[in-house]
């Protein structure tokens, strides 16, 4: 029996004039994500997107991937039956047999998008209900609170038969909000922040600061692995790895210890802004959460923002650690994030960091060093890798 995937858009429905552009974007994203699973066709029809498998298509894996595409509210696997009642009913009984044989109550809901089909929705429901009752002796009808609802949709080419919708990843199609660069560290927070902003429609680039030999190649590998988990949702991520050793050593040698972290974070912001702008990003994303550490007080955030050339999005700002951990488990980054590799943030950490710094203090501290050349060198030596 021919089986397809029926996809319902999420917030897309609300977008008025932009709707068609958004839908096209979603269709493109779905196509890209199903690549490599065999022959298939993706098409739009009456506010539904359909994935029609050809030869050798891995439908099981396709459903798994579709469950992670942003912009999808829900989806279902459905049997595609000919547009003729008797054959459709036989197909429904066969397709749904495993479920209908094991529940006690059911109801049928029908939707007729093809208004040329001779039966109207209530008639389709009545005929299908009667037929299924005669085929499955264990069943009775319960329209209020059924164990299972059979959906019948009469559309352009086929009648589609399916059970309840599976919930999609929600959000907006990746790319529909532009592009943002996440500052990714290998910790728990930044991959979650990246995922949250991708969910709101940002395509992702990523900037990682590495300070060899203080940080190991394993830490860079970990960041790549984390991003490929995020990419299951967001699609490919452009990763820029910035050599940060020279700047960190200079901070250690030339700045007062209590300002180490803040100067470092301001340097990160400057460099990330330059790299992000070159890659057509319109925002930076960080995994900061208010008060989590000394560099994440409102005063400290003010000092970092003062050097940012674009908006800094901090989706975790009001979240507790356990809420962040819950998401990281859900998107399968938690175990990887918990691997113990040194991050550049944890080398040269001050014993008593400033918690109420001011921009003026930082500008004074930084004025002792010519940073611009060092920043330019770090940008020039940045390595690029596309993460899938
Ligand atoms: P995470 O769990 O994401 O590492 P964190 O709670 O450890 O975050 P910090 O180490 O203070 O917090 O870093 C705050 C944010 O700064 C991170 O969420 C990340 O966005 C960015 N960041 C930290 N270290 C790096 C790094 N090596 N490269 C790029 N960005 C970084
Ligand atoms: Mg960190």
Coordinates of C-alpha atoms and ligand atoms in Angstrom, one line a residue:
X1 CA 0.0 0.0 0.0
X2 CA 1.2 3.5 -0.8
X3 CA 2.2 5.4 2.3
X4 CA 3.1 9.1 2.6
X5 CA 3.8 11.7 5.2
X6 CA 1.3 14.5 5.7
X7 CA 2.8 17.6 7.3
X8 CA 0.9 20.5 9.0
X9 CA 2.7 23.9 9.3
X10 CA 3.1 25.5 12.6
X11 CA 3.0 29.3 13.1
X12 CA 3.2 29.7 9.3
X13 CA -0.5 29.9 9.2
X14 CA -0.4 33.2 11.0
X15 CA 2.0 34.9 8.6
X16 CA -0.4 36.5 6.1
X17 CA 1.3 37.7 3.0
X18 CA 4.6 36.1 3.9
X19 CA 3.0 32.7 4.2
X20 CA 3.9 31.4 0.8
X21 CA 7.6 32.4 1.1
X22 CA 7.6 30.7 4.5
X23 CA 6.1 27.6 3.1
X24 CA 8.6 27.4 0.3
X25 CA 11.4 27.8 2.8
X26 CA 9.9 24.9 4.9
X27 CA 9.6 22.7 1.8
X28 CA 13.3 23.5 0.9
X29 CA 14.4 22.6 4.5
X30 CA 12.4 19.4 4.4
X31 CA 13.9 18.4 1.1
X32 CA 17.5 19.0 2.3
X33 CA 16.9 17.1 5.5
X34 CA 15.5 14.0 3.7
X35 CA 18.4 13.9 1.3
X36 CA 20.1 10.5 1.2
X37 CA 17.0 8.5 2.2
X38 CA 16.1 7.5 -1.3
X39 CA 13.7 8.8 -3.9
X40 CA 11.0 11.1 -2.8
X41 CA 8.9 14.1 -3.8
X42 CA 7.9 17.0 -1.5
X43 CA 4.9 19.1 -2.5
X44 CA 2.6 21.7 -1.2
X45 CA -1.2 21.4 -1.5
X46 CA -3.9 23.3 0.3
X47 CA -1.8 24.3 3.4
X48 CA -0.4 20.8 3.8
X49 CA 3.0 19.6 2.7
X50 CA 3.2 16.0 1.5
X51 CA 6.2 13.8 1.3
X52 CA 5.6 11.1 -1.3
X53 CA 8.2 8.3 -1.3
X54 CA 9.5 6.8 -4.5
X55 CA 11.6 3.6 -4.8
X56 CA 13.5 2.4 -1.7
X57 CA 12.6 5.4 0.5
X58 CA 13.3 5.0 4.3
X59 CA 10.0 6.2 5.7
X60 CA 10.8 5.4 9.3
X61 CA 14.0 7.5 9.3
X62 CA 12.2 10.2 7.3
X63 CA 9.6 10.6 10.1
X64 CA 12.4 10.8 12.7
X65 CA 14.0 13.6 10.8
X66 CA 10.8 15.4 10.1
X67 CA 10.0 15.4 13.8
X68 CA 13.1 17.7 14.2
X69 CA 12.3 20.2 11.4
X70 CA 11.3 23.6 12.8
X71 CA 8.1 25.1 11.4
X72 CA 6.2 21.9 11.6
X73 CA 3.3 21.7 14.0
X74 CA 2.4 18.1 13.4
X75 CA 2.7 15.3 11.0
X76 CA 1.3 11.8 10.3
X77 CA 2.1 8.8 8.3
X78 CA -0.9 8.1 6.1
X79 CA -2.1 5.5 3.6
X80 CA -2.9 6.9 0.2
X81 CA -6.0 5.2 -1.2
X82 CA -7.8 5.6 -4.5
X83 CA -10.6 8.1 -4.6
X84 CA -13.3 5.5 -4.6
X85 CA -15.3 4.6 -1.4
X86 CA -15.1 0.8 -1.5
X87 CA -11.4 0.6 -2.2
X88 CA -10.7 3.3 0.3
X89 CA -12.6 1.5 3.0
X90 CA -10.7 -1.8 2.3
X91 CA -7.5 0.1 2.4
X92 CA -8.4 1.8 5.7
X93 CA -9.3 -1.5 7.3
X94 CA -6.0 -3.1 6.2
X95 CA -3.8 -0.1 7.1
X96 CA -5.2 0.5 10.5
X97 CA -5.8 -3.2 11.4
X98 CA -3.0 -3.4 14.0
X99 CA -4.5 -0.4 16.0
X100 CA -8.2 -1.0 15.4
X101 CA -7.8 -4.7 16.4
X102 CA -6.4 -3.6 19.8
X103 CA -8.6 -0.7 21.0
X104 CA -12.2 -0.7 22.2
X105 CA -13.7 2.5 21.0
X106 CA -13.1 4.7 18.0
X107 CA -14.6 7.5 15.9
X108 CA -14.1 8.7 12.3
X109 CA -13.4 12.2 11.3
X110 CA -13.4 13.2 7.6
X111 CA -12.3 16.2 5.7
X112 CA -13.1 16.9 2.1
X113 CA -10.8 19.4 0.4
X114 CA -11.8 18.1 -3.0
X115 CA -15.3 19.5 -3.3
X116 CA -15.9 17.4 -6.4
X117 CA -15.9 14.2 -4.4
X118 CA -19.5 12.9 -4.5
X119 CA -19.8 12.2 -0.7
X120 CA -19.8 14.9 1.9
X121 CA -17.8 14.6 5.1
X122 CA -20.7 13.4 7.4
X123 CA -21.5 10.7 4.8
X124 CA -17.9 9.6 4.5
X125 CA -17.8 9.3 8.4
X126 CA -21.0 7.3 8.5
X127 CA -20.0 4.9 5.8
X128 CA -16.5 4.4 7.1
X129 CA -17.8 4.0 10.7
X130 CA -20.3 1.4 9.7
X131 CA -17.7 -0.5 7.6
X132 CA -15.1 -0.6 10.3
X133 CA -17.6 -1.7 12.9
X134 CA -18.6 -4.7 10.7
X135 CA -14.9 -5.6 10.1
X136 CA -13.7 -5.3 13.7
X137 CA -16.0 -7.0 16.2
X138 CA -14.1 -5.6 19.2
X139 CA -15.0 -2.0 18.3
X140 CA -17.7 0.3 19.3
X141 CA -18.2 4.0 18.5
X142 CA -17.5 6.7 21.1
X143 CA -17.6 10.2 19.6
X144 CA -16.8 12.0 22.8
X145 CA -13.8 10.1 24.2
X146 CA -12.6 7.5 21.7
X147 CA -9.5 5.3 22.2
X148 CA -8.6 6.0 18.6
X149 CA -9.7 8.5 15.9
X150 CA -9.5 7.5 12.3
X151 CA -8.8 10.5 10.0
X152 CA -9.9 10.4 6.4
X153 CA -8.9 13.3 4.2
X154 CA -10.1 13.6 0.6
X155 CA -7.5 15.6 -1.3
X156 CA -6.4 16.2 -4.9
X157 CA -4.8 12.9 -5.9
X158 CA -5.8 10.4 -3.2
X159 CA -7.8 9.9 0.0
X160 CA -5.4 9.8 2.9
X161 CA -6.1 7.6 5.9
X162 CA -4.3 8.1 9.2
X163 CA -4.4 8.1 13.0
X164 CA -3.7 11.1 15.3
X165 CA -1.1 13.6 14.4
X166 CA 2.4 13.3 15.9
X167 CA 3.6 16.6 17.4
X168 CA 6.3 18.3 15.4
X169 CA 9.2 20.5 16.6
X170 CA 7.1 23.7 16.3
X171 CA 8.8 27.1 15.8
X172 CA 9.5 28.7 12.5
X173 CA 11.4 27.4 9.4
X174 CA 15.1 27.8 9.9
X175 CA 16.3 30.8 7.9
X176 CA 13.0 32.6 7.9
X177 CA 14.3 35.0 10.6
X178 CA 17.7 35.5 9.0
X179 CA 21.1 34.2 10.3
X180 CA 22.7 34.4 13.8
X181 CA 26.1 33.3 15.1
X182 CA 26.2 31.3 18.4
X183 CA 29.2 31.6 20.6
X184 CA 29.6 28.0 21.3
X185 CA 31.7 26.7 24.2
X186 CA 31.2 23.0 24.6
X187 CA 29.2 23.5 27.9
X188 CA 25.6 22.7 28.5
X189 CA 24.2 26.2 27.8
X190 CA 25.3 27.4 24.4
X191 CA 24.0 24.4 22.4
X192 CA 20.6 24.9 24.0
X193 CA 20.7 28.6 23.2
X194 CA 21.6 27.8 19.6
X195 CA 18.7 25.3 19.4
X196 CA 16.2 27.8 20.9
X197 CA 17.1 30.6 18.4
X198 CA 17.1 28.1 15.4
X199 CA 13.6 27.2 16.6
X200 CA 12.6 30.9 16.1
X201 CA 13.8 30.8 12.5
X202 CA 17.5 31.8 12.6
X203 CA 19.9 29.8 10.4
X204 CA 23.0 29.2 12.4
X205 CA 26.7 30.0 12.2
X206 CA 28.9 29.3 15.2
X207 CA 32.0 30.8 16.6
X208 CA 34.3 28.9 19.0
X209 CA 37.3 30.2 20.8
X210 CA 40.2 27.7 21.2
X211 CA 43.3 28.4 23.3
X212 CA 45.8 25.6 22.6
X213 CA 47.7 24.2 24.4
X214 CA 45.5 25.3 27.3
X215 CA 42.6 23.7 25.6
X216 CA 42.8 20.4 23.8
X217 CA 41.9 19.3 20.3
X218 CA 39.3 17.1 22.0
X219 CA 37.5 20.2 23.1
X220 CA 37.2 21.3 19.5
X221 CA 36.0 17.9 18.4
X222 CA 33.4 18.1 21.2
X223 CA 32.1 21.4 19.9
X224 CA 31.8 19.9 16.4
X225 CA 29.9 16.9 17.8
X226 CA 27.6 19.2 19.7
X227 CA 26.8 21.3 16.7
X228 CA 26.0 18.2 14.6
X229 CA 23.3 17.3 17.3
X230 CA 22.0 20.9 16.9
X231 CA 22.1 20.6 13.1
X232 CA 19.6 17.7 13.3
X233 CA 17.1 20.5 14.0
X234 CA 18.7 23.6 12.5
X235 CA 20.2 22.1 9.4
X236 CA 23.9 22.7 8.6
X237 CA 26.0 25.0 10.8
X238 CA 28.9 27.1 9.6
X239 CA 31.6 26.8 12.3
X240 CA 34.4 29.3 12.8
X241 CA 37.2 28.3 15.2
X242 CA 39.2 31.3 16.4
X243 CA 42.7 31.0 17.8
X244 CA 42.5 32.8 21.2
X245 CA 45.7 31.9 22.9
X246 CA 47.6 35.1 22.2
X247 CA 44.8 37.3 23.4
X248 CA 44.2 35.2 26.6
X249 CA 47.9 35.3 27.5
X250 CA 48.0 39.0 26.9
X251 CA 45.0 39.5 29.2
X252 CA 46.8 37.3 31.8
X253 CA 50.0 39.3 31.5
X254 CA 48.7 42.8 31.1
X255 CA 45.3 43.1 32.9
X256 CA 44.4 43.1 36.6
X257 CA 43.2 39.6 37.6
X258 CA 39.8 40.7 38.8
X259 CA 39.0 41.8 35.2
X260 CA 40.3 38.8 33.3
X261 CA 37.0 37.2 32.5
X262 CA 35.3 40.4 31.5
X263 CA 38.1 41.6 29.2
X264 CA 38.1 38.2 27.7
X265 CA 34.3 38.2 27.1
X266 CA 34.6 41.7 25.5
X267 CA 37.3 40.4 23.2
X268 CA 35.1 37.4 22.3
X269 CA 32.3 39.7 21.5
X270 CA 34.4 41.9 19.2
X271 CA 35.9 39.0 17.3
X272 CA 32.6 37.1 17.1
X273 CA 31.0 40.3 15.7
X274 CA 33.6 40.6 13.0
X275 CA 33.4 36.9 12.0
X276 CA 29.6 37.0 12.2
X277 CA 29.3 40.0 10.0
X278 CA 31.5 38.5 7.3
X279 CA 29.2 35.5 7.3
X280 CA 26.0 37.6 6.9
X281 CA 24.8 37.2 10.4
X282 CA 22.6 39.8 12.0
X283 CA 22.8 38.7 15.6
X284 CA 25.0 37.0 18.2
X285 CA 23.7 34.2 20.4
X286 CA 25.1 33.2 23.8
X287 CA 24.2 30.7 26.5
X288 CA 24.3 33.3 29.3
X289 CA 21.8 33.1 32.1
X290 CA 21.3 36.0 34.6
X291 CA 23.4 35.6 37.7
X292 CA 24.8 32.1 36.8
X293 CA 28.4 33.3 37.2
X294 CA 30.1 36.6 37.9
X295 CA 30.3 37.5 34.2
X296 CA 26.6 37.1 33.9
X297 CA 25.4 39.8 36.3
X298 CA 23.5 42.7 34.7
X299 CA 26.5 44.9 35.2
X300 CA 28.8 42.4 33.5
X301 CA 26.4 41.9 30.6
X302 CA 26.2 45.6 30.2
X303 CA 30.0 45.7 29.8
X304 CA 30.0 42.9 27.2
X305 CA 27.1 44.5 25.3
X306 CA 28.9 47.8 25.1
X307 CA 31.4 46.3 22.5
X308 CA 28.8 44.2 20.6
X309 CA 28.3 45.4 17.0
X310 CA 24.9 43.6 16.7
X311 CA 22.1 42.4 18.9
X312 CA 23.2 39.8 21.4
X313 CA 20.4 37.2 21.9
X314 CA 20.4 35.4 25.2
X315 CA 17.5 33.0 25.1
X316 CA 18.5 31.4 28.4
X317 CA 18.6 34.6 30.3
X318 CA 15.6 33.9 32.6
X319 CA 16.0 30.1 32.9
X320 CA 17.2 28.0 35.8
X321 CA 19.9 25.4 35.2
X322 CA 17.5 22.5 35.6
X323 CA 15.3 24.0 32.9
X324 CA 18.3 24.3 30.6
X325 CA 19.4 20.8 31.4
X326 CA 15.9 19.5 30.6
X327 CA 16.1 20.9 27.1
X328 CA 19.7 19.7 26.6
X329 CA 18.5 16.2 27.4
X330 CA 15.6 16.5 25.0
X331 CA 17.9 17.6 22.1
X332 CA 20.4 15.0 23.1
X333 CA 23.4 17.3 23.8
X334 CA 23.6 16.7 27.6
X335 CA 25.8 13.7 27.7
X336 CA 28.3 15.2 25.2
X337 CA 28.3 18.6 27.0
X338 CA 29.1 16.8 30.2
X339 CA 32.4 15.4 28.8
X340 CA 35.2 17.0 30.8
X341 CA 37.3 19.1 28.4
X342 CA 38.9 22.4 29.4
X343 CA 37.2 25.5 27.9
X344 CA 39.1 28.7 27.3
X345 CA 36.8 30.3 29.9
X346 CA 38.2 28.1 32.6
X347 CA 41.8 28.9 32.0
X348 CA 43.2 31.9 33.8
X349 CA 40.0 32.4 35.9
X350 CA 40.3 35.1 38.5
X351 CA 39.9 34.1 42.2
X352 CA 37.8 37.1 42.9
X353 CA 36.1 38.4 39.7
X354 CA 34.4 41.8 39.7
X355 CA 30.6 41.5 39.9
X356 CA 29.8 45.2 39.5
X357 CA 32.2 46.3 36.8
X358 CA 31.6 49.5 34.7
X359 CA 32.3 50.1 31.1
X360 CA 34.6 53.0 32.1
X361 CA 36.7 50.7 34.3
X362 CA 37.1 48.1 31.5
X363 CA 38.0 50.7 28.9
X364 CA 40.7 52.0 31.2
X365 CA 42.0 48.5 31.9
X366 CA 42.0 47.7 28.2
X367 CA 43.7 50.9 27.1
X368 CA 47.1 49.6 28.1
X369 CA 47.2 47.2 25.2
X370 CA 46.9 47.6 21.3
X371 CA 44.2 44.9 20.8
X372 CA 43.2 45.7 17.3
X373 CA 46.2 44.0 15.7
X374 CA 45.8 40.9 17.8
X375 CA 42.1 40.8 17.0
X376 CA 42.9 41.1 13.3
X377 CA 45.4 38.2 13.5
X378 CA 42.9 36.0 15.3
X379 CA 40.3 36.7 12.7
X380 CA 42.7 36.1 9.9
X381 CA 43.8 32.7 11.4
X382 CA 40.2 31.6 12.0
X383 CA 39.4 28.1 10.7
X384 CA 36.2 27.2 8.9
X385 CA 34.3 23.9 8.9
X386 CA 30.8 23.1 7.8
X387 CA 28.9 20.9 10.3
X388 CA 26.1 18.7 9.2
Ligands
LIG1 P1 28.2 27.0 28.5 O1 27.5 25.9 29.3 O2 27.5 27.3 27.2 O3 29.7 26.8 28.4 P2 28.6 28.6 30.8 O4 27.5 28.7 31.7 O5 29.7 27.7 31.1 O6 28.0 28.3 29.3 P3 30.4 30.8 30.4 O7 31.6 29.8 30.3 O8 30.5 32.0 31.3 O9 29.0 30.1 30.7 O10 30.1 31.3 29.0 C1 29.0 32.1 28.7 C2 28.7 32.0 27.2 O11 29.9 32.5 26.5 C3 28.5 30.6 26.7 O12 27.2 30.2 26.9 C4 28.9 30.8 25.3 O13 27.9 31.4 24.5 C5 30.1 31.8 25.3 N1 31.4 31.1 25.4 C6 32.0 30.7 26.5 N2 33.2 30.0 26.2 C7 33.3 30.1 24.8 C8 34.2 29.6 23.8 N3 35.3 29.0 24.2 N4 33.9 29.8 22.5 C9 32.8 30.5 22.2 N5 31.9 31.0 23.0 C10 32.1 30.8 24.3
LIG2 MG1 31.4 27.5 29.4

